[in-house]
CSV table of N, CA and C in Angstrom, one decimal:
chain,number,residue,atom,x,y,z
L,286,MET,N,-0.7,-57.5,12.9
L,286,MET,CA,-1.5,-56.8,11.9
L,286,MET,C,-0.5,-56.2,10.9
L,287,GLN,N,-0.8,-56.3,9.6
L,287,GLN,CA,0.1,-55.8,8.6
L,287,GLN,C,-0.5,-54.6,7.9
L,288,PHE,N,0.3,-53.5,7.9
L,288,PHE,CA,-0.2,-52.2,7.4
L,288,PHE,C,0.2,-52.0,5.9
L,289,PHE,N,1.3,-52.6,5.5
L,289,PHE,CA,1.8,-52.4,4.2
L,289,PHE,C,1.9,-53.7,3.4
L,290,ASP,N,1.6,-53.7,2.1
L,290,ASP,CA,1.8,-54.9,1.3
L,290,ASP,C,3.3,-55.0,1.0
L,291,LEU,N,4.0,-55.9,1.6
L,291,LEU,CA,5.4,-56.0,1.5
L,291,LEU,C,5.9,-56.4,0.1
L,292,ASN,N,4.9,-56.8,-0.8
L,292,ASN,CA,5.3,-57.1,-2.1
L,292,ASN,C,5.5,-55.9,-3.0
L,293,ARG,N,4.9,-54.8,-2.5
L,293,ARG,CA,5.1,-53.5,-3.2
L,293,ARG,C,6.2,-52.7,-2.6
L,294,GLN,N,6.8,-51.9,-3.5
L,294,GLN,CA,7.9,-51.0,-3.0
L,294,GLN,C,7.2,-49.6,-2.8
L,295,PHE,N,7.4,-49.0,-1.6
L,295,PHE,CA,6.8,-47.7,-1.3
L,295,PHE,C,7.9,-46.7,-1.4
L,296,ASN,N,7.5,-45.5,-1.9
L,296,ASN,CA,8.4,-44.4,-1.9
L,296,ASN,C,8.0,-43.5,-0.8
L,297,LEU,N,8.8,-43.4,0.2
L,297,LEU,CA,8.5,-42.6,1.4
L,297,LEU,C,8.0,-41.2,1.1
L,298,SER,N,8.7,-40.6,0.1
L,298,SER,CA,8.3,-39.2,-0.2
L,298,SER,C,6.9,-39.1,-0.7
L,299,ASP,N,6.4,-40.2,-1.5
L,299,ASP,CA,5.0,-40.2,-2.0
L,299,ASP,C,4.0,-40.3,-0.8
L,300,ILE,N,4.4,-40.9,0.2
L,300,ILE,CA,3.5,-41.1,1.4
L,300,ILE,C,3.4,-39.8,2.2
L,301,LEU,N,4.6,-39.1,2.3
L,301,LEU,CA,4.7,-37.9,3.1
L,301,LEU,C,4.3,-36.6,2.4
L,302,THR,N,4.3,-36.6,1.1
L,302,THR,CA,4.0,-35.4,0.3
L,302,THR,C,2.5,-35.3,0.1
L,303,PRO,N,2.0,-34.1,0.5
L,303,PRO,CA,0.5,-33.9,0.4
L,303,PRO,C,0.2,-33.8,-1.1
L,304,HIS,N,-1.0,-34.3,-1.4
L,304,HIS,CA,-1.6,-34.3,-2.8
L,304,HIS,C,-2.6,-33.1,-2.8
L,305,LYS,N,-2.4,-32.2,-3.7
L,305,LYS,CA,-3.2,-31.0,-3.9
L,305,LYS,C,-3.7,-30.9,-5.3
L,306,THR,N,-4.9,-30.3,-5.4
L,306,THR,CA,-5.5,-30.0,-6.7
L,306,THR,C,-5.2,-28.5,-7.0
L,307,LEU,N,-5.4,-28.1,-8.3
L,307,LEU,CA,-5.2,-26.7,-8.6
L,307,LEU,C,-6.2,-25.8,-7.9
L,308,GLU,N,-7.3,-26.4,-7.6
L,308,GLU,CA,-8.3,-25.6,-6.8
L,308,GLU,C,-7.8,-25.4,-5.4
L,309,ASP,N,-7.1,-26.4,-4.8
L,309,ASP,CA,-6.5,-26.2,-3.5
L,309,ASP,C,-5.4,-25.2,-3.5
L,310,LEU,N,-4.6,-25.2,-4.6
L,310,LEU,CA,-3.6,-24.2,-4.7
L,310,LEU,C,-4.1,-22.7,-4.8
L,311,GLY,N,-5.2,-22.6,-5.5
L,311,GLY,CA,-5.9,-21.3,-5.7
L,311,GLY,C,-6.5,-20.8,-4.5
L,312,ALA,N,-6.7,-21.6,-3.5
L,312,ALA,CA,-7.3,-21.2,-2.2
L,312,ALA,C,-6.2,-20.7,-1.2
L,313,GLN,N,-5.0,-20.9,-1.6
L,313,GLN,CA,-3.9,-20.5,-0.7
L,313,GLN,C,-3.4,-19.1,-1.0
L,314,GLU,N,-2.7,-18.5,0.0
L,314,GLU,CA,-2.2,-17.2,-0.2
L,314,GLU,C,-0.7,-17.4,-0.7
L,315,TRP,N,-0.4,-16.6,-1.7
L,315,TRP,CA,0.9,-16.7,-2.4
L,315,TRP,C,1.7,-15.4,-2.2
L,316,PHE,N,3.1,-15.6,-2.1
L,316,PHE,CA,3.9,-14.4,-2.1
L,316,PHE,C,5.3,-14.8,-2.7
L,317,LEU,N,6.0,-13.7,-3.1
L,317,LEU,CA,7.3,-13.9,-3.7
L,317,LEU,C,8.3,-14.2,-2.5
L,318,SER,N,8.9,-15.3,-2.5
L,318,SER,CA,9.8,-15.7,-1.5
L,318,SER,C,11.3,-15.4,-1.8
L,319,LYS,N,11.7,-15.7,-3.0
L,319,LYS,CA,13.1,-15.5,-3.4
L,319,LYS,C,13.2,-15.2,-4.9
L,320,VAL,N,14.3,-14.5,-5.2
L,320,VAL,CA,14.6,-14.2,-6.6
L,320,VAL,C,16.1,-14.5,-6.8
L,321,ARG,N,16.3,-15.3,-7.9
L,321,ARG,CA,17.7,-15.6,-8.2
L,321,ARG,C,18.0,-15.1,-9.6
L,322,VAL,N,19.2,-14.7,-9.9
L,322,VAL,CA,19.6,-14.2,-11.2
L,322,VAL,C,20.7,-15.0,-11.8
L,323,GLU,N,20.6,-15.4,-13.0
L,323,GLU,CA,21.6,-16.1,-13.8
L,323,GLU,C,22.1,-15.1,-14.9
L,324,HIS,N,23.2,-14.5,-14.7
L,324,HIS,CA,23.7,-13.6,-15.8
L,324,HIS,C,25.2,-13.6,-15.8
L,325,ASP,N,25.8,-13.8,-16.9
L,325,ASP,CA,27.2,-13.8,-17.1
L,325,ASP,C,27.7,-12.4,-17.5
L,326,CYS,N,28.2,-11.7,-16.5
L,326,CYS,CA,28.6,-10.3,-16.8
L,326,CYS,C,29.7,-10.2,-17.8
L,327,LEU,N,30.4,-11.3,-18.1
L,327,LEU,CA,31.5,-11.2,-19.1
L,327,LEU,C,31.0,-11.5,-20.5
L,328,SER,N,29.8,-11.9,-20.6
L,328,SER,CA,29.2,-12.2,-22.0
L,328,SER,C,28.6,-10.9,-22.5
L,329,ASP,N,28.4,-10.9,-23.8
L,329,ASP,CA,27.7,-9.8,-24.5
L,329,ASP,C,26.2,-9.9,-24.5
L,330,SER,N,25.7,-10.9,-23.9
L,330,SER,CA,24.3,-11.2,-23.9
L,330,SER,C,23.5,-10.1,-23.1
L,331,GLU,N,22.5,-9.6,-23.7
L,331,GLU,CA,21.7,-8.5,-23.1
L,331,GLU,C,20.5,-9.1,-22.3
L,332,ILE,N,20.4,-10.4,-22.3
L,332,ILE,CA,19.3,-11.1,-21.6
L,332,ILE,C,19.7,-11.4,-20.2
L,333,VAL,N,18.8,-11.0,-19.3
L,333,VAL,CA,19.0,-11.4,-17.9
L,333,VAL,C,17.9,-12.4,-17.6
L,334,GLU,N,18.4,-13.5,-17.0
L,334,GLU,CA,17.4,-14.6,-16.7
L,334,GLU,C,17.6,-15.0,-15.2
L,335,GLY,N,16.6,-15.7,-14.7
L,335,GLY,CA,16.7,-16.2,-13.3
L,335,GLY,C,15.5,-17.0,-12.9
L,336,GLN,N,15.3,-17.2,-11.6
L,336,GLN,CA,14.2,-17.9,-11.1
L,336,GLN,C,13.5,-17.1,-10.0
L,337,ALA,N,12.2,-17.2,-9.9
L,337,ALA,CA,11.4,-16.6,-8.8
L,337,ALA,C,10.8,-17.8,-8.1
L,338,VAL,N,10.9,-17.8,-6.8
L,338,VAL,CA,10.3,-18.8,-6.0
L,338,VAL,C,9.1,-18.2,-5.3
L,339,LEU,N,7.9,-18.7,-5.6
L,339,LEU,CA,6.7,-18.3,-5.0
L,339,LEU,C,6.3,-19.3,-3.9
L,340,LYS,N,5.9,-18.8,-2.8
L,340,LYS,CA,5.6,-19.7,-1.7
L,340,LYS,C,4.2,-19.5,-1.2
L,341,SER,N,3.5,-20.5,-0.8
L,341,SER,CA,2.2,-20.4,-0.3
L,341,SER,C,2.2,-20.4,1.3
L,342,ASN,N,1.0,-20.0,1.8
L,342,ASN,CA,0.9,-20.0,3.3
L,342,ASN,C,0.9,-21.5,3.8
L,343,GLN,N,0.8,-22.5,2.9
L,343,GLN,CA,0.9,-23.9,3.4
L,343,GLN,C,2.3,-24.5,3.0
L,344,ASN,N,3.3,-23.6,2.8
L,344,ASN,CA,4.6,-24.1,2.5
L,344,ASN,C,4.8,-24.9,1.2
L,345,ILE,N,4.0,-24.6,0.2
L,345,ILE,CA,4.2,-25.2,-1.1
L,345,ILE,C,5.0,-24.1,-1.9
L,346,GLN,N,6.0,-24.6,-2.7
L,346,GLN,CA,6.8,-23.6,-3.5
L,346,GLN,C,6.6,-23.9,-5.0
L,347,LEU,N,6.5,-22.9,-5.7
L,347,LEU,CA,6.6,-22.9,-7.2
L,347,LEU,C,7.8,-22.1,-7.6
L,348,GLU,N,8.7,-22.8,-8.4
L,348,GLU,CA,9.8,-22.1,-8.9
L,348,GLU,C,9.6,-21.8,-10.4
L,349,LEU,N,9.6,-20.6,-10.7
L,349,LEU,CA,9.3,-20.1,-12.1
L,349,LEU,C,10.6,-19.6,-12.7
L,350,GLU,N,10.9,-19.9,-14.0
L,350,GLU,CA,12.0,-19.3,-14.7
L,350,GLU,C,11.5,-18.0,-15.4
L,351,TRP,N,12.3,-17.0,-15.3
L,351,TRP,CA,11.9,-15.7,-16.0
L,351,TRP,C,13.1,-15.2,-16.8
L,352,LEU,N,12.8,-14.2,-17.6
L,352,LEU,CA,13.8,-13.5,-18.3
L,352,LEU,C,13.3,-12.0,-18.4
L,353,ILE,N,14.3,-11.1,-18.6
L,353,ILE,CA,13.9,-9.7,-18.7
L,353,ILE,C,14.1,-9.3,-20.2
L,354,GLN,N,13.1,-8.7,-20.8
L,354,GLN,CA,13.1,-8.3,-22.2
L,354,GLN,C,13.2,-6.8,-22.2
L,355,ASP,N,14.1,-6.2,-22.9
L,355,ASP,CA,14.2,-4.7,-23.1
L,355,ASP,C,13.3,-4.3,-24.3
L,356,THR,N,12.2,-3.7,-24.0
L,356,THR,CA,11.3,-3.3,-25.1
L,356,THR,C,11.7,-2.0,-25.8
L,357,GLY,N,12.8,-1.3,-25.2
L,357,GLY,CA,13.2,0.0,-25.7
L,357,GLY,C,12.7,1.1,-24.8
L,358,PHE,N,11.6,0.9,-24.1
L,358,PHE,CA,11.2,1.9,-23.2
L,358,PHE,C,10.9,1.4,-21.8
L,359,GLU,N,11.0,0.1,-21.6
L,359,GLU,CA,10.9,-0.5,-20.3
L,359,GLU,C,11.5,-1.9,-20.3
L,360,LEU,N,11.8,-2.4,-19.1
L,360,LEU,CA,12.4,-3.7,-18.9
L,360,LEU,C,11.2,-4.6,-18.5
L,361,LYS,N,10.8,-5.6,-19.3
L,361,LYS,CA,9.6,-6.4,-19.0
L,361,LYS,C,10.0,-7.7,-18.6
L,362,VAL,N,9.4,-8.2,-17.4
L,362,VAL,CA,9.7,-9.5,-16.9
L,362,VAL,C,8.7,-10.5,-17.6
L,363,LEU,N,9.2,-11.5,-18.2
L,363,LEU,CA,8.4,-12.6,-18.8
L,363,LEU,C,8.7,-13.9,-18.2
L,364,PHE,N,7.6,-14.7,-17.9
L,364,PHE,CA,7.9,-16.0,-17.3
L,364,PHE,C,8.0,-17.0,-18.5
L,365,LYS,N,9.2,-17.7,-18.5
L,365,LYS,CA,9.5,-18.7,-19.5
L,365,LYS,C,8.6,-19.9,-19.5
L,366,GLY,N,8.1,-20.3,-20.7
L,366,GLY,CA,7.2,-21.4,-20.8
L,366,GLY,C,5.8,-21.1,-20.5
L,367,ILE,N,5.6,-19.9,-19.9
L,367,ILE,CA,4.2,-19.5,-19.6
L,367,ILE,C,3.8,-18.4,-20.6
L,368,GLU,N,4.7,-17.4,-20.6
L,368,GLU,CA,4.4,-16.2,-21.5
L,368,GLU,C,5.4,-16.2,-22.7
L,369,THR,N,6.3,-17.1,-22.7
L,369,THR,CA,7.2,-17.3,-23.9
L,369,THR,C,7.0,-18.7,-24.5
L,370,ALA,N,7.6,-18.9,-25.6
L,370,ALA,CA,7.5,-20.2,-26.2
L,370,ALA,C,8.2,-21.2,-25.3
L,371,ALA,N,7.5,-22.3,-25.0
L,371,ALA,CA,8.0,-23.4,-24.1
L,371,ALA,C,9.0,-24.2,-24.9
L,372,SER,N,10.1,-24.5,-24.3
L,372,SER,CA,11.0,-25.5,-24.9
L,372,SER,C,10.8,-26.8,-24.2
L,373,GLU,N,11.6,-27.8,-24.5
L,373,GLU,CA,11.4,-29.1,-23.9
L,373,GLU,C,11.8,-29.3,-22.4
L,374,GLU,N,12.5,-28.3,-21.9
L,374,GLU,CA,13.0,-28.4,-20.5
L,374,GLU,C,11.8,-28.0,-19.6
L,375,THR,N,11.9,-28.4,-18.4
L,375,THR,CA,10.9,-28.1,-17.4
L,375,THR,C,11.2,-26.7,-16.9
L,376,LEU,N,10.2,-25.8,-17.0
L,376,LEU,CA,10.4,-24.4,-16.6
L,376,LEU,C,9.7,-24.1,-15.3
L,377,VAL,N,8.8,-25.0,-14.8
L,377,VAL,CA,8.1,-24.8,-13.5
L,377,VAL,C,8.4,-25.9,-12.7
L,378,MET,N,8.8,-25.7,-11.4
L,378,MET,CA,9.1,-26.8,-10.5
L,378,MET,C,8.2,-26.6,-9.3
L,379,VAL,N,7.6,-27.7,-8.8
L,379,VAL,CA,6.7,-27.6,-7.6
L,379,VAL,C,7.4,-28.4,-6.5
L,380,LYS,N,7.5,-27.8,-5.3
L,380,LYS,CA,8.1,-28.4,-4.2
L,380,LYS,C,7.1,-28.4,-3.0
L,381,GLY,N,7.0,-29.5,-2.3
L,381,GLY,CA,6.2,-29.5,-1.1
L,381,GLY,C,4.8,-30.1,-1.3
L,382,ALA,N,4.5,-30.5,-2.6
L,382,ALA,CA,3.2,-31.1,-2.8
L,382,ALA,C,3.3,-31.8,-4.2
L,383,LYS,N,2.4,-32.8,-4.4
L,383,LYS,CA,2.1,-33.3,-5.7
L,383,LYS,C,0.8,-32.8,-6.2
L,384,ILE,N,0.8,-32.2,-7.4
L,384,ILE,CA,-0.4,-31.6,-7.9
L,384,ILE,C,-1.1,-32.6,-8.8
L,385,ILE,N,-2.4,-32.9,-8.4
L,385,ILE,CA,-3.2,-33.9,-9.1
L,385,ILE,C,-4.5,-33.3,-9.6
L,386,ASP,N,-5.1,-34.0,-10.5
L,386,ASP,CA,-6.4,-33.6,-11.1
L,386,ASP,C,-7.5,-34.3,-10.4
L,387,ALA,N,-8.7,-34.1,-10.9
L,387,ALA,CA,-9.9,-34.7,-10.2
L,387,ALA,C,-9.9,-36.2,-10.1
L,388,ASN,N,-9.1,-36.8,-11.1
L,388,ASN,CA,-9.0,-38.3,-11.1
L,388,ASN,C,-7.8,-38.8,-10.3
L,389,GLU,N,-7.2,-37.9,-9.6
L,389,GLU,CA,-6.0,-38.2,-8.7
L,389,GLU,C,-4.8,-38.6,-9.6
L,390,GLN,N,-4.7,-38.1,-10.8
L,390,GLN,CA,-3.5,-38.3,-11.7
L,390,GLN,C,-2.7,-37.0,-11.6
L,391,VAL,N,-1.4,-37.2,-11.6
L,391,VAL,CA,-0.5,-36.0,-11.6
L,391,VAL,C,-0.7,-35.2,-12.9
L,392,ILE,N,-0.9,-33.9,-12.7
L,392,ILE,CA,-1.3,-33.0,-13.8
L,392,ILE,C,0.0,-32.8,-14.7
L,393,SER,N,-0.3,-32.4,-15.9
L,393,SER,CA,0.8,-32.2,-16.9
L,393,SER,C,1.4,-30.8,-16.6
L,394,ALA,N,2.7,-30.6,-17.1
L,394,ALA,CA,3.3,-29.3,-17.0
L,394,ALA,C,2.5,-28.2,-17.7
L,395,GLN,N,1.9,-28.6,-18.8
L,395,GLN,CA,1.1,-27.7,-19.6
L,395,GLN,C,-0.1,-27.2,-18.8
L,396,ALA,N,-0.8,-28.1,-18.1
L,396,ALA,CA,-2.0,-27.7,-17.3
L,396,ALA,C,-1.5,-26.8,-16.2
L,397,LEU,N,-0.4,-27.1,-15.6
L,397,LEU,CA,0.1,-26.3,-14.5
L,397,LEU,C,0.5,-24.9,-15.0
L,398,SER,N,1.1,-24.8,-16.2
L,398,SER,CA,1.4,-23.5,-16.8
L,398,SER,C,0.2,-22.7,-17.1
L,399,LEU,N,-0.8,-23.3,-17.6
L,399,LEU,CA,-2.1,-22.6,-17.9
L,399,LEU,C,-2.7,-22.1,-16.6
L,400,TRP,N,-2.7,-22.9,-15.5
L,400,TRP,CA,-3.2,-22.4,-14.2
L,400,TRP,C,-2.4,-21.3,-13.7
L,401,ILE,N,-1.1,-21.3,-13.8
L,401,ILE,CA,-0.2,-20.2,-13.4
L,401,ILE,C,-0.6,-18.9,-14.1
L,402,ASP,N,-0.7,-19.1,-15.5
L,402,ASP,CA,-1.0,-17.9,-16.3
L,402,ASP,C,-2.4,-17.3,-16.0
L,403,GLY,N,-3.4,-18.2,-15.9
L,403,GLY,CA,-4.8,-17.8,-15.8
L,403,GLY,C,-5.2,-17.5,-14.3
L,404,THR,N,-4.6,-18.1,-13.3
L,404,THR,CA,-5.1,-18.0,-12.0
L,404,THR,C,-4.0,-17.4,-11.0
L,405,LEU,N,-2.8,-17.9,-11.0
L,405,LEU,CA,-1.8,-17.5,-10.0
L,405,LEU,C,-1.3,-16.1,-10.3
L,406,LEU,N,-0.9,-15.8,-11.6
L,406,LEU,CA,-0.3,-14.5,-11.9
L,406,LEU,C,-1.3,-13.4,-11.6
L,407,PRO,N,-2.6,-13.5,-12.0
L,407,PRO,CA,-3.6,-12.5,-11.6
L,407,PRO,C,-3.8,-12.3,-10.1
L,408,MET,N,-3.5,-13.4,-9.3
L,408,MET,CA,-3.6,-13.2,-7.9
L,408,MET,C,-2.4,-12.4,-7.3
L,409,LEU,N,-1.3,-12.3,-8.1
L,409,LEU,CA,-0.1,-11.6,-7.7
L,409,LEU,C,0.1,-10.4,-8.7
L,410,PRO,N,-0.7,-9.4,-8.7
L,410,PRO,CA,-0.6,-8.4,-9.8
L,410,PRO,C,0.7,-7.6,-9.8
L,411,ASN,N,1.4,-7.5,-8.7
L,411,ASN,CA,2.7,-6.8,-8.6
L,411,ASN,C,3.9,-7.6,-8.6
L,412,ILE,N,3.8,-8.9,-9.1
L,412,ILE,CA,4.9,-9.8,-9.0
L,412,ILE,C,6.1,-9.3,-9.9
L,413,ARG,N,5.8,-8.7,-11.0
L,413,ARG,CA,6.9,-8.3,-11.9
L,413,ARG,C,7.7,-7.1,-11.3
L,414,LYS,N,6.9,-6.2,-10.6
L,414,LYS,CA,7.5,-5.1,-9.9
L,414,LYS,C,8.4,-5.6,-8.8
L,415,GLU,N,7.9,-6.6,-8.1
L,415,GLU,CA,8.6,-7.2,-6.9
L,415,GLU,C,9.9,-7.8,-7.4
L,416,ILE,N,9.8,-8.5,-8.5
L,416,ILE,CA,11.1,-9.2,-9.0
L,416,ILE,C,12.1,-8.1,-9.4
L,417,LYS,N,11.6,-7.1,-10.2
L,417,LYS,CA,12.6,-6.0,-10.6
L,417,LYS,C,13.1,-5.2,-9.4
L,418,ALA,N,12.3,-5.1,-8.3
L,418,ALA,CA,12.7,-4.3,-7.2
L,418,ALA,C,13.8,-5.1,-6.4
L,419,ARG,N,13.9,-6.4,-6.5
L,419,ARG,CA,14.9,-7.1,-5.9
L,419,ARG,C,16.2,-7.2,-6.6
L,420,LEU,N,16.2,-6.7,-7.9
L,420,LEU,CA,17.4,-6.7,-8.7
L,420,LEU,C,17.9,-5.3,-8.8
L,421,ASN,N,19.2,-5.2,-8.9
L,421,ASN,CA,19.8,-3.9,-9.2
L,421,ASN,C,20.0,-3.9,-10.7
L,422,LEU,N,19.0,-3.4,-11.4
L,422,LEU,CA,19.0,-3.5,-12.8
L,422,LEU,C,20.0,-2.6,-13.5
L,423,TRP,N,20.5,-1.6,-12.8
L,423,TRP,CA,21.6,-0.8,-13.4
L,423,TRP,C,22.8,-1.6,-13.7
L,424,ASP,N,23.0,-2.7,-13.0
L,424,ASP,CA,24.1,-3.6,-13.3
L,424,ASP,C,24.0,-4.3,-14.6
L,425,TYR,N,22.8,-4.3,-15.2
L,425,TYR,CA,22.6,-5.1,-16.4
L,425,TYR,C,22.2,-4.3,-17.6
L,426,VAL,N,22.0,-3.0,-17.5
L,426,VAL,CA,21.6,-2.2,-18.6
L,426,VAL,C,22.6,-1.0,-18.8
L,427,GLU,N,22.8,-0.6,-20.0
L,427,GLU,CA,23.7,0.5,-20.2
L,427,GLU,C,22.8,1.8,-20.2
L,428,TYR,N,23.4,2.8,-19.6
L,428,TYR,CA,22.6,4.0,-19.5
L,428,TYR,C,23.4,5.2,-20.1
L,429,ASP,N,22.9,5.8,-21.1
L,429,ASP,CA,23.5,7.0,-21.7
L,429,ASP,C,22.9,8.2,-21.2
L,430,GLY,N,23.5,8.9,-20.3
L,430,GLY,CA,22.9,10.0,-19.7
L,430,GLY,C,23.8,11.1,-19.4
């Protein structure tokens, strides 16, 4: 008995990776798993950037790029490509699943960004505070006191 068409090439990761819709993702519980910082202390740049890894209870990960903007009275966390102008690079990475639409086509990065902004971020109302809490921001800002 033949289970695979030997004329086709199969990608093992496609077979083993679960396919989820945005609705499936919305039904999962999400939490902040990891925060990374990319900042060159030797440069004069006042921008602090990094990544936040959000993980679901079904072990799916979303890696979001962020930056900290100094508004003059607070340090504001903004998600790049979602709350800032998107550039051509990929600013959101999904690990552990392939995200598909109702037609079982892989969704676009823009659709995923809209879902993150409209659904996921409201599900995590304290995400910005959690990111800032994991950073020692006094290392990145000057304080005249």
